[in-house]
Amino acid sequence: MQHIVKVTVLDKKLFPELQQQYCMVPDSGVCPCYNIGDQFVFYRNDERDDYWHMGAGTLVKSGKPDTGNLQSPGTRHCGSEGVPFCSEAWDAISRYIYSGLQGGHIMKGRMKNENEMITCCNDGTRPVIFKIERIDIPDSDEKDTSVKTDGPIS
């Protein structure tokens, strides 16, 4: 069985009072690196290994861009070709992507579906909320035993 992992940006939060109090750019707004609805698909097979390239080239669907965001120091790379993930987001979600690509349970016992995870990046003033899904793809020569039949599966 092969496994792919889909990452979807579900939401972006903003804590302006924390930005005002602590940030060098106190009105920088929500994260400029991602848009709600962005989707990334990771493969790890003989043809490609997206994990070891930090997701470069994995964007398959773009969400609606925000308006009025300021680029703060450290986010100027966001949205540039081949760099879909900022380092803070990658640090927070990469372990779940890796587990899913290996066929592991992303969050067994915590989520309704053990192949899914809802998590966020490490930015405390403007976190991005991600949904991470492991998608199982049976090999073409594997029999599908998930279907109930009256007789043997051929």
Coordinates of N, CA and C in Angstrom, one line a residue:
M1 N 0.8 -1.2 0.0 CA 0.0 0.0 0.0 C 0.9 1.2 0.0
Q2 N 0.5 2.2 -0.8 CA 1.2 3.5 -0.8 C 0.4 4.5 0.0
H3 N 1.0 5.6 0.5 CA 0.4 6.6 1.3 C 0.8 8.0 0.7
I4 N -0.2 8.8 0.6 CA 0.1 10.2 0.3 C -0.5 11.0 1.5
V5 N 0.0 12.3 1.6 CA -0.5 13.1 2.7 C -1.0 14.4 2.1
K6 N -2.2 14.8 2.5 CA -2.8 16.1 2.0 C -2.8 17.0 3.2
V7 N -2.3 18.2 3.0 CA -2.3 19.3 4.0 C -3.2 20.4 3.5
T8 N -4.2 20.8 4.3 CA -5.1 21.9 4.0 C -5.1 22.9 5.0
V9 N -5.0 24.2 4.6 CA -5.1 25.3 5.5 C -6.6 25.6 5.8
L10 N -6.9 25.3 7.1 CA -8.3 25.5 7.5 C -8.7 26.9 7.9
D11 N -7.7 27.5 8.6 CA -8.0 28.8 9.2 C -6.7 29.6 9.6
K12 N -6.8 30.8 9.8 CA -5.7 31.7 10.2 C -6.2 32.6 11.4
K13 N -5.5 32.6 12.4 CA -5.9 33.4 13.6 C -5.0 34.6 13.7
L14 N -5.5 35.6 14.5 CA -4.7 36.8 14.7 C -5.0 37.3 16.2
F15 N -3.9 37.6 16.8 CA -4.0 38.1 18.2 C -3.3 39.5 18.2
P16 N -4.0 40.6 17.8 CA -3.4 41.9 17.6 C -2.9 42.5 18.9
E17 N -3.5 42.1 20.0 CA -3.0 42.7 21.3 C -1.6 42.1 21.6
L18 N -1.3 40.9 21.2 CA 0.0 40.3 21.4 C 1.0 40.9 20.4
Q19 N 0.6 41.1 19.2 CA 1.5 41.8 18.2 C 1.8 43.2 18.7
Q20 N 0.9 43.9 19.2 CA 1.1 45.3 19.7 C 2.1 45.3 20.8
Q21 N 2.0 44.3 21.7 CA 2.8 44.3 22.9 C 4.2 43.8 22.6
Y22 N 4.4 42.8 21.7 CA 5.6 42.1 21.6 C 6.4 42.2 20.3
C23 N 5.7 42.4 19.2 CA 6.3 42.3 17.8 C 7.0 43.6 17.4
M24 N 8.1 43.4 16.6 CA 8.8 44.6 16.0 C 7.9 45.3 15.0
V25 N 7.0 44.5 14.3 CA 6.0 45.1 13.4 C 4.7 44.9 14.0
P26 N 4.2 45.8 14.9 CA 3.0 45.6 15.7 C 1.7 45.5 15.0
D27 N 1.7 45.8 13.7 CA 0.4 45.7 13.0 C 0.6 44.8 11.7
S28 N 1.3 43.8 11.9 CA 1.6 42.9 10.7 C 0.5 42.1 10.2
G29 N -0.5 41.9 11.1 CA -1.7 41.1 10.6 C -1.5 39.6 10.6
V30 N -2.4 39.0 9.9 CA -2.4 37.5 9.8 C -1.2 37.0 9.0
C31 N -0.9 35.8 9.1 CA 0.2 35.2 8.3 C 0.1 35.4 6.8
P32 N 1.2 35.9 6.2 CA 1.2 36.2 4.8 C 1.6 34.9 4.0
C33 N 2.0 33.9 4.6 CA 2.6 32.7 3.9 C 1.5 31.8 3.3
Y34 N 0.3 31.8 3.9 CA -0.7 30.8 3.6 C -2.0 31.5 3.4
N35 N -2.9 30.9 2.6 CA -4.3 31.3 2.4 C -5.2 30.2 2.8
I36 N -6.3 30.6 3.5 CA -7.3 29.6 3.8 C -7.8 28.9 2.6
G37 N -7.7 27.6 2.6 CA -8.1 26.8 1.4 C -6.9 26.3 0.6
D38 N -5.7 26.7 0.9 CA -4.5 26.2 0.3 C -4.5 24.7 0.5
Q39 N -4.1 23.9 -0.5 CA -3.9 22.5 -0.3 C -2.6 22.0 -0.9
F40 N -1.9 21.2 -0.1 CA -0.6 20.6 -0.5 C -0.7 19.1 -0.5
V41 N -0.2 18.4 -1.5 CA -0.2 17.0 -1.5 C 1.2 16.5 -1.6
F42 N 1.6 15.6 -0.6 CA 2.9 15.1 -0.5 C 2.9 13.6 -0.9
Y43 N 4.0 13.3 -1.8 CA 4.2 11.9 -2.2 C 5.6 11.5 -1.7
R44 N 5.7 10.2 -1.5 CA 7.0 9.6 -1.2 C 7.0 8.2 -1.9
N45 N 7.6 8.2 -3.1 CA 7.6 6.9 -3.8 C 8.9 6.9 -4.7
D46 N 9.0 6.0 -5.7 CA 10.2 5.9 -6.5 C 10.3 7.1 -7.4
E47 N 9.3 7.8 -7.7 CA 9.4 9.0 -8.6 C 9.6 10.3 -7.9
R48 N 9.1 10.5 -6.7 CA 9.3 11.8 -6.0 C 9.2 11.6 -4.5
D49 N 9.9 12.5 -3.8 CA 10.0 12.4 -2.4 C 9.9 13.8 -1.9
D50 N 8.6 14.3 -1.7 CA 8.3 15.7 -1.3 C 8.8 16.0 0.1
Y51 N 8.8 15.0 0.9 CA 9.1 15.3 2.3 C 10.5 15.9 2.4
W52 N 11.5 15.3 1.8 CA 12.9 15.8 1.9 C 13.1 17.1 1.2
H53 N 12.1 17.6 0.5 CA 12.3 18.9 -0.2 C 11.4 19.9 0.5
M54 N 11.0 19.7 1.7 CA 10.1 20.6 2.5 C 8.8 21.0 1.8
G55 N 8.3 20.1 0.9 CA 7.1 20.4 0.3 C 7.2 21.2 -1.0
A56 N 8.3 21.5 -1.5 CA 8.5 22.3 -2.7 C 7.7 21.6 -3.8
G57 N 6.8 22.4 -4.5 CA 6.1 21.9 -5.6 C 4.8 21.1 -5.2
T58 N 4.4 21.1 -4.0 CA 3.3 20.3 -3.5 C 1.9 21.0 -3.5
L59 N 1.9 22.4 -3.8 CA 0.7 23.1 -3.8 C -0.2 22.7 -4.9
V60 N -1.4 22.2 -4.6 CA -2.3 21.7 -5.7 C -3.5 22.6 -5.8
K61 N -3.8 23.4 -4.8 CA -5.0 24.3 -4.8 C -4.7 25.5 -4.0
S62 N -4.9 26.7 -4.6 CA -4.6 27.9 -3.8 C -5.9 28.5 -3.3
G63 N -5.8 28.9 -2.0 CA -7.0 29.6 -1.4 C -7.0 31.0 -1.8
K64 N -8.0 31.7 -1.2 CA -8.2 33.2 -1.5 C -7.2 34.0 -0.7
P65 N -6.4 34.8 -1.4 CA -5.4 35.6 -0.7 C -6.0 36.7 0.2
D66 N -5.4 37.0 1.3 CA -5.8 38.1 2.2 C -5.3 39.4 1.6
T67 N -6.0 40.4 2.1 CA -5.5 41.8 1.7 C -5.1 42.5 2.9
G68 N -4.2 43.5 2.7 CA -3.7 44.3 3.8 C -2.7 43.7 4.7
N69 N -2.1 42.6 4.4 CA -1.1 42.0 5.2 C 0.2 42.7 5.0
L70 N 1.0 42.9 6.1 CA 2.3 43.4 6.0 C 3.3 42.3 6.1
Q71 N 4.4 42.4 5.3 CA 5.4 41.4 5.4 C 6.3 41.8 6.5
S72 N 6.4 40.9 7.5 CA 7.3 41.2 8.6 C 8.6 40.5 8.4
P73 N 9.7 40.9 9.1 CA 11.0 40.2 8.9 C 10.8 38.7 9.1
G74 N 11.5 38.0 8.2 CA 11.4 36.5 8.3 C 10.3 35.9 7.5
T75 N 9.4 36.7 6.9 CA 8.4 36.1 6.0 C 8.5 36.6 4.6
R76 N 9.5 37.2 4.2 CA 9.6 37.7 2.9 C 9.7 36.6 1.8
H77 N 10.1 35.4 2.3 CA 10.2 34.3 1.4 C 8.9 33.7 1.1
C78 N 7.9 33.9 1.9 CA 6.6 33.3 1.7 C 6.0 33.5 0.4
G79 N 5.5 32.5 -0.2 CA 4.9 32.6 -1.5 C 5.9 32.6 -2.7
S80 N 7.2 32.6 -2.4 CA 8.1 32.5 -3.5 C 8.1 31.1 -4.1
E81 N 8.5 31.0 -5.3 CA 8.4 29.7 -6.0 C 9.2 28.6 -5.3
G82 N 8.6 27.5 -5.0 CA 9.3 26.4 -4.4 C 9.4 26.4 -2.9
V83 N 8.8 27.4 -2.3 CA 8.9 27.5 -0.8 C 7.5 27.7 -0.2
P84 N 6.7 26.6 -0.2 CA 5.4 26.8 0.3 C 5.3 26.8 1.8
F85 N 6.3 26.4 2.5 CA 6.2 26.3 3.9 C 7.2 27.2 4.6
C86 N 6.8 28.0 5.6 CA 7.7 28.7 6.4 C 8.4 27.8 7.4
S87 N 9.5 28.1 7.9 CA 10.2 27.2 8.8 C 9.5 26.9 10.1
E88 N 8.7 27.8 10.6 CA 7.9 27.5 11.8 C 6.8 26.5 11.6
A89 N 6.1 26.7 10.4 CA 5.1 25.8 10.1 C 5.6 24.4 9.8
W90 N 6.7 24.4 9.1 CA 7.4 23.1 8.7 C 7.8 22.3 10.0
D91 N 8.4 23.1 10.9 CA 8.8 22.5 12.2 C 7.6 21.9 12.9
A92 N 6.5 22.5 12.9 CA 5.3 22.1 13.6 C 4.6 20.9 13.0
I93 N 4.6 20.8 11.6 CA 3.7 19.8 11.0 C 4.5 18.7 10.3
S94 N 5.8 18.9 10.1 CA 6.6 17.9 9.3 C 6.6 16.5 9.9
R95 N 6.6 16.4 11.2 CA 6.6 15.0 11.8 C 5.3 14.3 11.5
Y96 N 4.2 15.0 11.4 CA 2.9 14.3 11.1 C 2.9 13.9 9.6
I97 N 3.4 14.7 8.8 CA 3.5 14.4 7.3 C 4.4 13.2 7.2
Y98 N 5.5 13.1 7.8 CA 6.4 12.0 7.7 C 5.7 10.7 8.2
S99 N 5.1 10.8 9.3 CA 4.4 9.6 9.8 C 3.3 9.1 8.8
G100 N 2.6 10.0 8.3 CA 1.5 9.7 7.3 C 2.1 9.0 6.1
L101 N 3.2 9.6 5.6 CA 3.8 9.0 4.4 C 4.4 7.6 4.6
Q102 N 4.7 7.3 5.9 CA 5.1 5.9 6.2 C 4.0 5.0 6.5
G103 N 2.7 5.5 6.5 CA 1.6 4.7 6.8 C 1.2 4.6 8.2
G104 N 1.8 5.5 9.0 CA 1.6 5.6 10.5 C 0.3 6.3 10.8
H105 N -0.2 6.1 12.0 CA -1.4 6.8 12.5 C -0.9 8.2 12.9
I106 N -1.6 9.2 12.4 CA -1.2 10.6 12.7 C -1.6 11.0 14.1
M107 N -2.8 10.6 14.5 CA -3.2 11.0 15.9 C -4.2 9.9 16.4
K108 N -3.7 8.7 16.5 CA -4.6 7.6 17.0 C -5.1 7.9 18.4
G109 N -6.4 7.7 18.6 CA -7.0 7.8 19.9 C -7.4 9.2 20.3
R110 N -7.0 10.2 19.5 CA -7.4 11.6 19.8 C -8.4 12.2 18.8
M111 N -8.2 11.8 17.5 CA -9.1 12.4 16.5 C -10.2 11.3 16.2
K112 N -11.3 11.7 15.6 CA -12.3 10.8 15.2 C -11.8 9.8 14.1
N113 N -10.9 10.4 13.2 CA -10.3 9.6 12.2 C -8.8 9.5 12.5
E114 N -8.3 8.3 12.8 CA -6.9 8.3 13.2 C -5.9 8.6 12.0
N115 N -6.4 8.8 10.8 CA -5.6 9.2 9.7 C -5.6 10.8 9.5
E116 N -6.2 11.5 10.4 CA -6.2 12.9 10.4 C -5.7 13.6 11.6
M117 N -5.2 14.8 11.4 CA -4.7 15.6 12.5 C -5.0 17.1 12.3
I118 N -5.5 17.8 13.3 CA -5.7 19.2 13.2 C -4.6 19.8 14.1
T119 N -3.8 20.7 13.5 CA -2.7 21.3 14.3 C -2.4 22.7 13.8
C120 N -1.5 23.4 14.4 CA -1.2 24.7 14.0 C 0.3 25.0 14.0
C121 N 0.7 26.0 13.4 CA 2.1 26.4 13.4 C 2.5 27.0 14.7
N122 N 3.7 27.4 14.9 CA 4.2 27.9 16.2 C 4.1 29.4 16.4
D123 N 3.6 30.1 15.4 CA 3.5 31.6 15.5 C 2.4 31.9 16.5
G124 N 2.8 32.5 17.7 CA 1.9 32.7 18.8 C 1.0 34.0 18.6
T125 N 1.3 34.8 17.6 CA 0.5 36.0 17.4 C -0.4 35.9 16.1
R126 N -0.1 34.9 15.3 CA -0.9 34.7 14.1 C -0.8 33.3 13.6
P127 N -1.2 32.3 14.4 CA -1.1 30.9 14.0 C -2.0 30.5 12.8
V128 N -1.5 29.6 12.0 CA -2.2 29.0 10.9 C -2.7 27.6 11.3
I129 N -3.9 27.2 11.1 CA -4.5 26.0 11.4 C -4.5 25.0 10.2
F130 N -3.9 23.9 10.4 CA -3.7 22.9 9.3 C -4.5 21.6 9.6
K131 N -5.1 21.0 8.5 CA -5.6 19.7 8.6 C -4.7 18.8 7.8
I132 N -4.2 17.7 8.4 CA -3.2 16.8 7.8 C -3.9 15.5 7.7
E133 N -4.0 14.9 6.5 CA -4.7 13.7 6.2 C -3.8 12.7 5.5
R134 N -3.7 11.5 6.1 CA -3.1 10.4 5.4 C -4.1 9.7 4.5
I135 N -3.7 9.6 3.2 CA -4.6 8.9 2.2 C -3.9 7.6 1.8
D136 N -4.6 6.5 2.0 CA -4.1 5.2 1.6 C -4.5 4.8 0.2
I137 N -3.5 4.4 -0.6 CA -3.7 4.0 -2.0 C -3.3 2.5 -2.1
P138 N -4.2 1.6 -2.3 CA -3.9 0.2 -2.4 C -3.0 0.0 -3.7
D139 N -2.0 -0.9 -3.6 CA -1.3 -1.2 -4.8 C -2.2 -1.9 -5.7
S140 N -1.9 -1.8 -7.0 CA -2.8 -2.4 -8.0 C -3.0 -3.9 -7.9
D141 N -2.0 -4.6 -7.3 CA -2.1 -6.0 -7.2 C -2.7 -6.5 -5.9
E142 N -3.0 -5.5 -5.0 CA -3.6 -5.9 -3.7 C -5.1 -6.1 -3.9
K143 N -5.7 -7.0 -3.1 CA -7.1 -7.3 -3.1 C -7.7 -6.3 -2.1
D144 N -8.9 -5.8 -2.5 CA -9.7 -4.9 -1.6 C -10.5 -5.8 -0.6
T145 N -10.1 -5.9 0.6 CA -10.8 -6.7 1.6 C -11.7 -5.8 2.4
S146 N -11.9 -4.6 2.1 CA -12.8 -3.7 2.9 C -14.2 -3.9 2.5
V147 N -14.4 -4.5 1.3 CA -15.8 -4.7 0.8 C -16.3 -6.0 1.3
K148 N -17.5 -6.0 1.9 CA -18.1 -7.2 2.4 C -18.8 -7.9 1.3
T149 N -18.6 -9.2 1.1 CA -19.2 -10.0 0.1 C -19.7 -11.3 0.7
D150 N -20.6 -12.0 -0.1 CA -21.1 -13.3 0.3 C -20.1 -14.4 0.1
G151 N -19.2 -14.2 -0.8 CA -18.2 -15.2 -1.1 C -16.8 -14.7 -1.1
P152 N -15.8 -15.5 -1.5 CA -14.4 -15.0 -1.5 C -14.2 -13.9 -2.5
I153 N -13.3 -13.0 -2.2 CA -12.9 -11.9 -3.1 C -12.0 -12.4 -4.1
S154 N -12.3 -12.2 -5.3 CA -11.4 -12.6 -6.4 C -10.5 -11.6 -6.9

